[in-house]
Amino acid sequence: MQGNNHSLPLTPRSRLERLLRERELRKSSRYTQSAEDGRDGGKEGEQLYSDSFINENDNEEEVAETLFADDRPRKQRLLVVANRLPVSAVREGVESYHLEISVGGVKEFDTRWIGWAGLNVPDEVGQKALTKALSEMRCIPVFLDEEVVNEYYNGYCNNILWPLFHYLGLPQEDRLATTRSFQTQFDAYKKANQMFADVVNQHYEDGDVVWCHDYHLMFLPRCLKEYNDKMKVGWFLHTPFPSSEIHRTLPSRSELLRSVLAADLVGFHTYDYARHFVSACTRILGIEGTPEGVEDQGKLTRVAAFPIGIDSERFIRALALPEVQTHMKDLKERFAGRKVIMGVDRLDMIKGIPQKILAFEKFLEENSHWRDKVVLLQIAVPTRTDVPECMLLL
């Protein structure tokens, strides 16, 4: 990143300016040390100092990336850790698998993906074969047995955390059974997170950045830091983070918050979600929230919003595909002369698909002149097939 000659204000007025100032001071101190180390130190230190400035047009995402820039080798690897790999694996034989990888990835880094392949592979031969097949796609599997998957993924993740983070609250049907099974599910959650950490530790090299994803792996930053406190760890949540009043109803609320705070950088989709997280840390843990994040015993965990979107260029390219053009022509002919209201959603209980259909029905009841002039086309992508509430929508 090239520098410029613009000086920063003495008193930072924003988060961006404070990050810039801190980076400048770190580089400046290195310049001073370098100048004292030898005859050639001045020239080397001057280069370090010159490189310490960040172009004032750089955005906050780029500046946030500099949090991981210290003391790393020139060629940096990114270890992306998620519950599921971006690969669908189907076992075809004792030592053979059929793999399909999804489109996407982080192209700016030398990336490795670490996660569960979505199937149970209990035998060593099968594990070695799948590991070899996935390595060609820069993917590294975490092998979870059926019992762990049931308690960790279907239990704690999907039955406890996911509803709570979407303001649905804890399960109400059988609270006694839920209470009895909660600790078992939470123990499995921590065990699974440790299994992910063990795989990360096996493949980690000095200078790597580890990027943990979503509510499935809230315990992972703590596991990684206990192994190596110099490891650069980020954690990003792909769902809402609820208000502190909702989060405090979770029995493991404090332990999960402190585990996430072990990360160097914590990211959310929106400012509100980030604010809720900082508020939960302040009100539940009693530690200080700052404009940059959360500070506990001298350690600052930066918290920020990083809105993400779809790969728009991929959709634009798809418009030119012959099969897409044919399908578009069929739809235009099928709905000729009528307005089309289209919805594209995951088949999920929080997406409001039944409510949307009922609302459309009510609209037609109250506006009879629109009948036969408008149609609702709903595309629902099956997901979370292990969650009974989602299957009820089918």
Tab-separated table of C-alpha atoms in Angstrom:
chain	number	residue	atom	x	y	z
A	1	MET	CA	0.000	0.000	0.000
A	2	GLN	CA	1.626	3.234	-1.071
A	3	GLY	CA	2.097	6.117	1.266
A	4	ASN	CA	1.481	9.826	1.028
A	5	ASN	CA	2.786	12.932	2.705
A	6	HIS	CA	-0.397	13.950	4.459
A	7	SER	CA	-0.025	14.177	8.216
A	8	LEU	CA	-2.718	12.922	10.518
A	9	PRO	CA	-4.502	15.202	13.007
A	10	LEU	CA	-2.970	15.193	16.475
A	11	THR	CA	-6.311	14.216	18.000
A	12	PRO	CA	-8.041	11.420	16.000
A	13	ARG	CA	-11.637	12.362	15.204
A	14	SER	CA	-12.839	8.949	14.070
A	15	ARG	CA	-12.144	5.241	14.322
A	16	LEU	CA	-10.362	5.333	10.978
A	17	GLU	CA	-8.051	8.161	12.061
A	18	ARG	CA	-7.247	6.376	15.316
A	19	LEU	CA	-6.296	3.191	13.434
A	20	LEU	CA	-4.104	5.246	11.129
A	21	ARG	CA	-2.482	7.033	14.066
A	22	GLU	CA	-1.773	3.790	15.927
A	23	ARG	CA	-0.254	2.227	12.839
A	24	GLU	CA	1.916	5.310	12.252
A	25	LEU	CA	3.179	5.239	15.831
A	26	ARG	CA	4.011	1.529	15.636
A	27	LYS	CA	5.966	2.007	12.428
A	28	SER	CA	7.628	5.132	13.810
A	29	SER	CA	8.903	3.238	16.828
A	30	ARG	CA	10.331	0.583	14.537
A	31	TYR	CA	12.092	3.304	12.549
A	32	THR	CA	13.762	4.612	15.690
A	33	GLN	CA	14.890	1.142	16.726
A	34	SER	CA	16.139	0.358	13.227
A	35	ALA	CA	18.204	3.576	13.119
A	36	GLU	CA	20.021	2.526	16.276
A	37	ASP	CA	20.837	-0.993	15.124
A	38	GLY	CA	23.597	-0.202	12.614
A	39	ARG	CA	25.001	1.954	9.883
A	40	ASP	CA	22.415	0.788	7.359
A	41	GLY	CA	19.607	1.035	9.865
A	42	GLY	CA	18.746	4.621	8.976
A	43	LYS	CA	17.962	3.769	5.395
A	44	GLU	CA	15.952	0.717	6.362
A	45	GLY	CA	14.117	2.638	9.061
A	46	GLU	CA	13.341	5.431	6.633
A	47	GLN	CA	11.685	2.911	4.324
A	48	LEU	CA	9.640	1.524	7.199
A	49	TYR	CA	8.558	5.000	8.192
A	50	SER	CA	7.630	5.929	4.645
A	51	ASP	CA	5.542	2.793	4.266
A	52	SER	CA	3.675	3.487	7.501
A	53	PHE	CA	1.283	5.973	5.950
A	54	ILE	CA	-2.006	4.798	4.509
A	55	ASN	CA	-3.623	6.575	1.615
A	56	GLU	CA	-6.433	8.741	2.904
A	57	ASN	CA	-8.743	7.236	0.273
A	58	ASP	CA	-8.427	3.708	1.699
A	59	ASN	CA	-11.666	2.396	3.185
A	60	GLU	CA	-12.160	1.000	6.678
A	61	GLU	CA	-12.190	-2.602	5.476
A	62	GLU	CA	-8.666	-2.138	4.119
A	63	VAL	CA	-7.575	-0.427	7.311
A	64	ALA	CA	-9.103	-3.201	9.402
A	65	GLU	CA	-7.005	-5.665	7.404
A	66	THR	CA	-3.901	-3.840	8.631
A	67	LEU	CA	-4.690	-5.033	12.137
A	68	PHE	CA	-3.287	-8.335	10.934
A	69	ALA	CA	-0.296	-6.790	9.145
A	70	ASP	CA	2.312	-6.805	11.904
A	71	ASP	CA	5.225	-9.242	11.905
A	72	ARG	CA	3.866	-11.460	9.147
A	73	PRO	CA	5.756	-12.999	6.214
A	74	ARG	CA	5.433	-11.402	2.824
A	75	LYS	CA	3.333	-14.292	1.480
A	76	GLN	CA	0.400	-14.499	3.826
A	77	ARG	CA	-2.057	-17.354	4.115
A	78	LEU	CA	-5.664	-17.059	5.177
A	79	LEU	CA	-7.223	-19.986	7.027
A	80	VAL	CA	-10.992	-19.752	6.667
A	81	VAL	CA	-12.725	-21.863	9.318
A	82	ALA	CA	-16.452	-22.541	9.029
A	83	ASN	CA	-18.843	-25.248	10.148
A	84	ARG	CA	-19.203	-26.480	6.556
A	85	LEU	CA	-16.694	-26.596	3.754
A	86	PRO	CA	-17.724	-24.971	0.454
A	87	VAL	CA	-17.792	-28.507	-0.941
A	88	SER	CA	-20.460	-31.179	-1.231
A	89	ALA	CA	-18.953	-34.649	-0.750
A	90	VAL	CA	-20.645	-37.941	-1.603
A	91	ARG	CA	-18.897	-41.218	-0.908
A	92	GLU	CA	-18.897	-43.496	-3.941
A	93	GLY	CA	-16.568	-46.233	-2.719
A	94	VAL	CA	-14.144	-47.232	0.005
A	95	GLU	CA	-11.550	-44.758	-1.236
A	96	SER	CA	-13.455	-42.549	-3.682
A	97	TYR	CA	-15.618	-39.447	-3.307
A	98	HIS	CA	-17.583	-37.207	-5.649
A	99	LEU	CA	-16.931	-33.539	-4.837
A	100	GLU	CA	-18.703	-30.400	-5.996
A	101	ILE	CA	-17.328	-27.037	-4.906
A	102	SER	CA	-19.460	-23.907	-4.687
A	103	VAL	CA	-18.524	-20.660	-6.399
A	104	GLY	CA	-16.769	-18.102	-4.238
A	105	GLY	CA	-13.779	-17.740	-1.992
A	106	VAL	CA	-11.282	-15.116	-0.962
A	107	LYS	CA	-9.048	-14.564	-3.977
A	108	GLU	CA	-6.726	-11.917	-2.521
A	109	PHE	CA	-5.001	-14.414	-0.229
A	110	ASP	CA	-3.447	-17.852	-0.368
A	111	THR	CA	-6.500	-19.458	1.212
A	112	ARG	CA	-7.213	-22.754	2.949
A	113	TRP	CA	-10.732	-23.727	3.967
A	114	ILE	CA	-11.207	-25.768	7.135
A	115	GLY	CA	-14.556	-27.306	8.038
A	116	TRP	CA	-16.870	-30.295	8.216
A	117	ALA	CA	-17.564	-32.008	4.897
A	118	GLY	CA	-21.177	-32.771	5.833
A	119	LEU	CA	-20.917	-36.538	6.119
A	120	ASN	CA	-19.800	-39.107	8.664
A	121	VAL	CA	-16.519	-40.853	7.783
A	122	PRO	CA	-15.740	-43.209	10.681
A	123	ASP	CA	-12.993	-45.287	8.999
A	124	GLU	CA	-9.370	-44.220	8.658
A	125	VAL	CA	-9.157	-45.294	5.010
A	126	GLY	CA	-12.118	-43.116	4.097
A	127	GLN	CA	-10.737	-40.157	6.046
A	128	LYS	CA	-7.392	-40.323	4.268
A	129	ALA	CA	-9.086	-40.600	0.873
A	130	LEU	CA	-11.368	-37.633	1.541
A	131	THR	CA	-8.506	-35.543	2.923
A	132	LYS	CA	-6.490	-36.192	-0.224
A	133	ALA	CA	-9.415	-35.380	-2.530
A	134	LEU	CA	-10.230	-32.156	-0.666
A	135	SER	CA	-6.596	-31.022	-0.614
A	136	GLU	CA	-6.772	-30.492	-4.385
A	137	MET	CA	-9.448	-27.869	-3.685
A	138	ARG	CA	-7.443	-26.303	-0.832
A	139	CYS	CA	-9.947	-27.670	1.667
A	140	ILE	CA	-9.121	-29.390	4.947
A	141	PRO	CA	-11.778	-31.577	6.619
A	142	VAL	CA	-12.767	-31.756	10.262
A	143	PHE	CA	-14.183	-35.196	10.996
A	144	LEU	CA	-17.160	-35.070	13.346
A	145	ASP	CA	-18.967	-38.248	14.374
A	146	GLU	CA	-22.751	-38.558	14.290
A	147	GLU	CA	-23.182	-38.112	18.048
A	148	VAL	CA	-21.196	-34.865	18.101
A	149	VAL	CA	-23.018	-33.546	15.034
A	150	ASN	CA	-26.389	-34.311	16.605
A	151	GLU	CA	-25.592	-32.627	19.924
A	152	TYR	CA	-23.416	-29.778	18.615
A	153	TYR	CA	-25.000	-28.870	15.264
A	154	ASN	CA	-28.607	-30.069	15.469
A	155	GLY	CA	-28.751	-29.439	19.198
A	156	TYR	CA	-26.867	-26.424	20.503
A	157	CYS	CA	-26.362	-24.540	17.224
A	158	ASN	CA	-29.763	-25.011	15.607
A	159	ASN	CA	-31.957	-25.540	18.665
A	160	ILE	CA	-30.425	-22.975	21.032
A	161	LEU	CA	-28.216	-20.333	19.402
A	162	TRP	CA	-29.922	-19.874	16.052
A	163	PRO	CA	-33.462	-19.245	17.444
A	164	LEU	CA	-32.098	-16.977	20.181
A	165	PHE	CA	-30.051	-14.876	17.740
A	166	HIS	CA	-33.187	-14.424	15.618
A	167	TYR	CA	-35.282	-13.311	18.623
A	168	LEU	CA	-37.287	-16.537	18.744
A	169	GLY	CA	-36.147	-17.281	22.275
A	170	LEU	CA	-35.150	-20.588	23.826
A	171	PRO	CA	-37.274	-23.701	23.106
A	172	GLN	CA	-40.591	-23.594	24.934
A	173	GLU	CA	-42.181	-26.988	24.204
A	174	ASP	CA	-40.491	-28.976	26.954
A	175	ARG	CA	-38.428	-26.667	29.117
A	176	LEU	CA	-37.487	-29.417	31.583
A	177	ALA	CA	-36.129	-31.630	28.809
A	178	THR	CA	-34.362	-28.628	27.291
A	179	THR	CA	-32.731	-27.817	30.620
A	180	ARG	CA	-31.577	-31.395	31.076
A	181	SER	CA	-30.131	-31.612	27.563
A	182	PHE	CA	-28.649	-28.120	27.498
A	183	GLN	CA	-25.416	-28.937	29.298
A	184	THR	CA	-24.896	-32.029	27.155
A	185	GLN	CA	-25.355	-29.960	24.004
A	186	PHE	CA	-23.067	-27.184	25.252
A	187	ASP	CA	-20.376	-29.722	26.156
A	188	ALA	CA	-20.641	-31.139	22.622
A	189	TYR	CA	-20.432	-27.590	21.238
A	190	LYS	CA	-17.185	-26.940	23.094
A	191	LYS	CA	-15.844	-30.362	22.092
A	192	ALA	CA	-16.610	-29.709	18.417
A	193	ASN	CA	-14.984	-26.257	18.574
A	194	GLN	CA	-11.882	-27.837	20.098
A	195	MET	CA	-11.824	-30.371	17.257
A	196	PHE	CA	-11.863	-27.499	14.759
A	197	ALA	CA	-9.063	-25.827	16.732
A	198	ASP	CA	-6.975	-29.009	16.679
A	199	VAL	CA	-7.152	-29.123	12.878
A	200	VAL	CA	-6.279	-25.414	12.610
A	201	ASN	CA	-3.283	-25.934	14.898
A	202	GLN	CA	-2.048	-28.833	12.764
A	203	HIS	CA	-1.974	-26.649	9.638
A	204	TYR	CA	-1.149	-23.232	11.113
A	205	GLU	CA	2.099	-21.559	10.055
A	206	ASP	CA	3.623	-18.402	11.502
A	207	GLY	CA	2.051	-15.354	9.911
A	208	ASP	CA	-1.227	-17.037	8.969
A	209	VAL	CA	-4.484	-15.213	9.648
A	210	VAL	CA	-7.337	-17.373	10.954
A	211	TRP	CA	-10.838	-16.217	10.031
A	212	CYS	CA	-13.568	-17.968	12.050
A	213	HIS	CA	-17.159	-17.855	10.880
A	214	ASP	CA	-20.561	-17.753	12.495
A	215	TYR	CA	-22.338	-18.871	15.638
A	216	HIS	CA	-21.201	-22.473	15.196
A	217	LEU	CA	-17.660	-21.472	16.199
A	218	MET	CA	-18.020	-18.876	18.954
A	219	PHE	CA	-15.754	-20.927	21.211
A	220	LEU	CA	-13.030	-21.282	18.580
A	221	PRO	CA	-11.130	-17.969	19.103
A	222	ARG	CA	-10.522	-18.886	22.729
A	223	CYS	CA	-9.315	-22.389	21.808
A	224	LEU	CA	-6.899	-20.952	19.242
A	225	LYS	CA	-5.505	-18.261	21.532
A	226	GLU	CA	-4.894	-20.820	24.281
A	227	TYR	CA	-2.760	-22.719	21.789
A	228	ASN	CA	-0.902	-19.650	20.470
A	229	ASP	CA	-1.635	-16.190	21.831
A	230	LYS	CA	0.307	-14.617	18.923
A	231	MET	CA	-2.060	-16.087	16.353
A	232	LYS	CA	-4.063	-13.442	14.471
A	233	VAL	CA	-7.724	-14.427	14.785
A	234	GLY	CA	-10.862	-12.818	13.398
A	235	TRP	CA	-14.474	-13.880	13.925
A	236	PHE	CA	-17.457	-12.860	11.778
A	237	LEU	CA	-21.121	-13.486	12.548
A	238	HIS	CA	-23.430	-14.146	9.601
A	239	THR	CA	-26.658	-13.742	11.611
A	240	PRO	CA	-28.069	-10.953	13.746
A	241	PHE	CA	-26.644	-10.531	17.235
A	242	PRO	CA	-29.535	-9.939	19.650
A	243	SER	CA	-29.904	-7.227	22.233
A	244	SER	CA	-28.327	-7.800	25.629
A	245	GLU	CA	-31.772	-8.440	27.151
A	246	ILE	CA	-32.224	-11.406	24.833
A	247	HIS	CA	-28.644	-12.658	25.044
A	248	ARG	CA	-28.693	-12.678	28.848
A	249	THR	CA	-31.366	-15.425	28.755
A	250	LEU	CA	-28.718	-17.833	27.426
A	251	PRO	CA	-27.234	-19.925	30.278
A	252	SER	CA	-23.777	-19.925	28.659
A	253	ARG	CA	-23.905	-16.196	27.843
A	254	SER	CA	-20.751	-15.130	29.706
A	255	GLU	CA	-18.568	-17.996	28.561
A	256	LEU	CA	-19.479	-17.458	24.908
A	257	LEU	CA	-18.874	-13.703	25.069
A	258	ARG	CA	-15.449	-14.137	26.631
A	259	SER	CA	-14.573	-16.791	24.055
A	260	VAL	CA	-15.405	-14.453	21.177
A	261	LEU	CA	-13.453	-11.625	22.844
A	262	ALA	CA	-10.315	-13.751	22.537
A	263	ALA	CA	-10.310	-12.787	18.836
A	264	ASP	CA	-8.393	-9.740	17.626
A	265	LEU	CA	-11.204	-8.517	15.383
A	266	VAL	CA	-14.934	-9.274	15.647
A	267	GLY	CA	-17.162	-8.445	12.691
A	268	PHE	CA	-20.906	-8.117	12.120
A	269	HIS	CA	-23.156	-7.337	9.182
A	270	THR	CA	-24.506	-4.084	10.608
A	271	TYR	CA	-23.674	-1.402	13.124
A	272	ASP	CA	-26.705	-2.396	15.249
A	273	TYR	CA	-25.452	-5.973	15.632
A	274	ALA	CA	-22.004	-4.701	16.615
A	275	ARG	CA	-23.561	-2.295	19.112
A	276	HIS	CA	-25.641	-5.119	20.630
A	277	PHE	CA	-22.492	-7.210	21.081
A	278	VAL	CA	-20.582	-4.399	22.816
A	279	SER	CA	-23.620	-3.684	24.994
A	280	ALA	CA	-23.864	-7.361	25.984
A	281	CYS	CA	-20.192	-7.381	26.958
A	282	THR	CA	-20.673	-4.241	29.043
A	283	ARG	CA	-23.903	-5.270	30.769
A	284	ILE	CA	-23.252	-8.986	31.209
A	285	LEU	CA	-19.484	-9.111	31.708
A	286	GLY	CA	-19.125	-5.656	33.242
A	287	ILE	CA	-16.195	-4.694	31.022
A	288	GLU	CA	-15.586	-1.463	29.177
A	289	GLY	CA	-16.907	-0.772	25.701
A	290	THR	CA	-15.047	1.780	23.567
A	291	PRO	CA	-15.703	3.318	20.137
A	292	GLU	CA	-13.212	0.784	18.741
A	293	GLY	CA	-14.589	-2.296	20.486
A	294	VAL	CA	-14.259	-3.893	23.909
A	295	GLU	CA	-11.323	-3.527	26.281
A	296	ASP	CA	-10.685	-6.030	29.060
A	297	GLN	CA	-7.612	-5.914	31.311
A	298	GLY	CA	-5.624	-3.946	28.763
A	299	LYS	CA	-6.548	-6.124	25.778
A	300	LEU	CA	-8.611	-4.431	23.065
A	301	THR	CA	-10.824	-6.562	20.853
A	302	ARG	CA	-11.839	-4.476	17.876
A	303	VAL	CA	-15.509	-4.671	16.919
A	304	ALA	CA	-16.784	-3.351	13.604
A	305	ALA	CA	-19.499	-3.688	10.974
A	306	PHE	CA	-18.541	-5.124	7.588
A	307	PRO	CA	-21.638	-5.235	5.339
A	308	ILE	CA	-21.398	-7.881	2.631
A	309	GLY	CA	-23.505	-8.574	-0.433
A	310	ILE	CA	-23.885	-10.964	-3.322
A	311	ASP	CA	-21.518	-11.594	-6.220
A	312	SER	CA	-23.404	-9.294	-8.607
A	313	GLU	CA	-21.013	-9.906	-11.505
A	314	ARG	CA	-21.788	-13.613	-11.375
A	315	PHE	CA	-25.514	-12.919	-11.725
A	316	ILE	CA	-24.896	-10.527	-14.607
A	317	ARG	CA	-22.816	-13.144	-16.407
A	318	ALA	CA	-25.519	-15.740	-15.836
A	319	LEU	CA	-28.008	-13.625	-17.808
A	320	ALA	CA	-26.085	-14.392	-20.979
A	321	LEU	CA	-26.204	-18.185	-20.539
A	322	PRO	CA	-28.420	-19.941	-23.134
A	323	GLU	CA	-30.344	-21.933	-20.526
A	324	VAL	CA	-31.088	-18.758	-18.561
A	325	GLN	CA	-32.271	-16.954	-21.693
A	326	THR	CA	-34.572	-19.891	-22.501
A	327	HIS	CA	-36.000	-19.906	-18.978
A	328	MET	CA	-36.574	-16.134	-19.076
A	329	LYS	CA	-38.446	-16.508	-22.369
A	330	ASP	CA	-40.631	-19.252	-20.882
A	331	LEU	CA	-41.490	-17.093	-17.865
A	332	LYS	CA	-42.363	-14.083	-20.013
A	333	GLU	CA	-44.686	-16.192	-22.136
A	334	ARG	CA	-46.246	-17.893	-19.109
A	335	PHE	CA	-46.997	-14.651	-17.269
A	336	ALA	CA	-47.626	-12.409	-20.258
A	337	GLY	CA	-49.971	-9.526	-19.436
A	338	ARG	CA	-49.648	-9.959	-15.657
A	339	LYS	CA	-47.559	-8.299	-12.975
A	340	VAL	CA	-45.132	-10.668	-11.273
A	341	ILE	CA	-44.189	-10.435	-7.596
A	342	MET	CA	-41.193	-12.681	-7.050
A	343	GLY	CA	-39.653	-13.835	-3.794
A	344	VAL	CA	-36.382	-15.742	-3.431
A	345	ASP	CA	-35.793	-17.059	0.079
A	346	ARG	CA	-34.292	-19.958	1.943
A	347	LEU	CA	-36.961	-22.326	3.202
A	348	ASP	CA	-36.511	-21.114	6.729
A	349	MET	CA	-38.945	-20.375	9.520
A	350	ILE	CA	-37.701	-16.793	9.960
A	351	LYS	CA	-38.128	-15.809	6.295
A	352	GLY	CA	-41.865	-15.243	6.628
A	353	ILE	CA	-42.908	-17.259	3.569
A	354	PRO	CA	-46.310	-18.347	5.023
A	355	GLN	CA	-46.977	-14.744	6.087
A	356	LYS	CA	-46.086	-13.536	2.593
A	357	ILE	CA	-48.560	-15.940	1.003
A	358	LEU	CA	-51.290	-14.940	3.471
A	359	ALA	CA	-50.574	-11.269	2.791
A	360	PHE	CA	-50.889	-11.854	-0.953
A	361	GLU	CA	-54.170	-13.672	-0.377
A	362	LYS	CA	-55.484	-10.767	1.703
A	363	PHE	CA	-54.385	-8.305	-0.987
A	364	LEU	CA	-56.436	-10.167	-3.600
A	365	GLU	CA	-59.448	-10.354	-1.251
A	366	GLU	CA	-59.378	-6.591	-0.698
A	367	ASN	CA	-58.450	-5.675	-4.286
A	368	SER	CA	-60.551	-7.944	-6.468
A	369	HIS	CA	-59.709	-5.967	-9.631
A	370	TRP	CA	-56.128	-7.289	-9.406
A	371	ARG	CA	-57.231	-10.921	-9.662
A	372	ASP	CA	-55.807	-12.617	-12.758
A	373	LYS	CA	-53.597	-9.541	-13.232
A	374	VAL	CA	-50.867	-10.309	-10.708
A	375	VAL	CA	-49.094	-13.488	-9.649
A	376	LEU	CA	-46.805	-14.318	-6.719
A	377	LEU	CA	-43.836	-16.452	-7.778
A	378	GLN	CA	-42.056	-17.797	-4.698
A	379	ILE	CA	-38.728	-19.612	-4.973
A	380	ALA	CA	-37.816	-21.420	-1.748
A	381	VAL	CA	-34.419	-23.099	-1.389
A	382	PRO	CA	-34.497	-26.069	1.040
A	383	THR	CA	-32.086	-25.651	3.929
A	384	ARG	CA	-31.580	-26.785	7.513
A	385	THR	CA	-33.335	-30.069	6.718
A	386	ASP	CA	-32.490	-31.403	10.188
A	387	VAL	CA	-34.635	-28.733	11.878
A	388	PRO	CA	-38.278	-29.928	12.272
A	389	GLU	CA	-39.691	-26.391	12.205
A	390	CYS	CA	-38.138	-25.810	8.777
A	391	MET	CA	-39.468	-29.095	7.436
A	392	LEU	CA	-43.004	-28.107	8.448
A	393	LEU	CA	-42.849	-25.443	5.722
A	394	LEU	CA	-42.629	-28.065	2.976
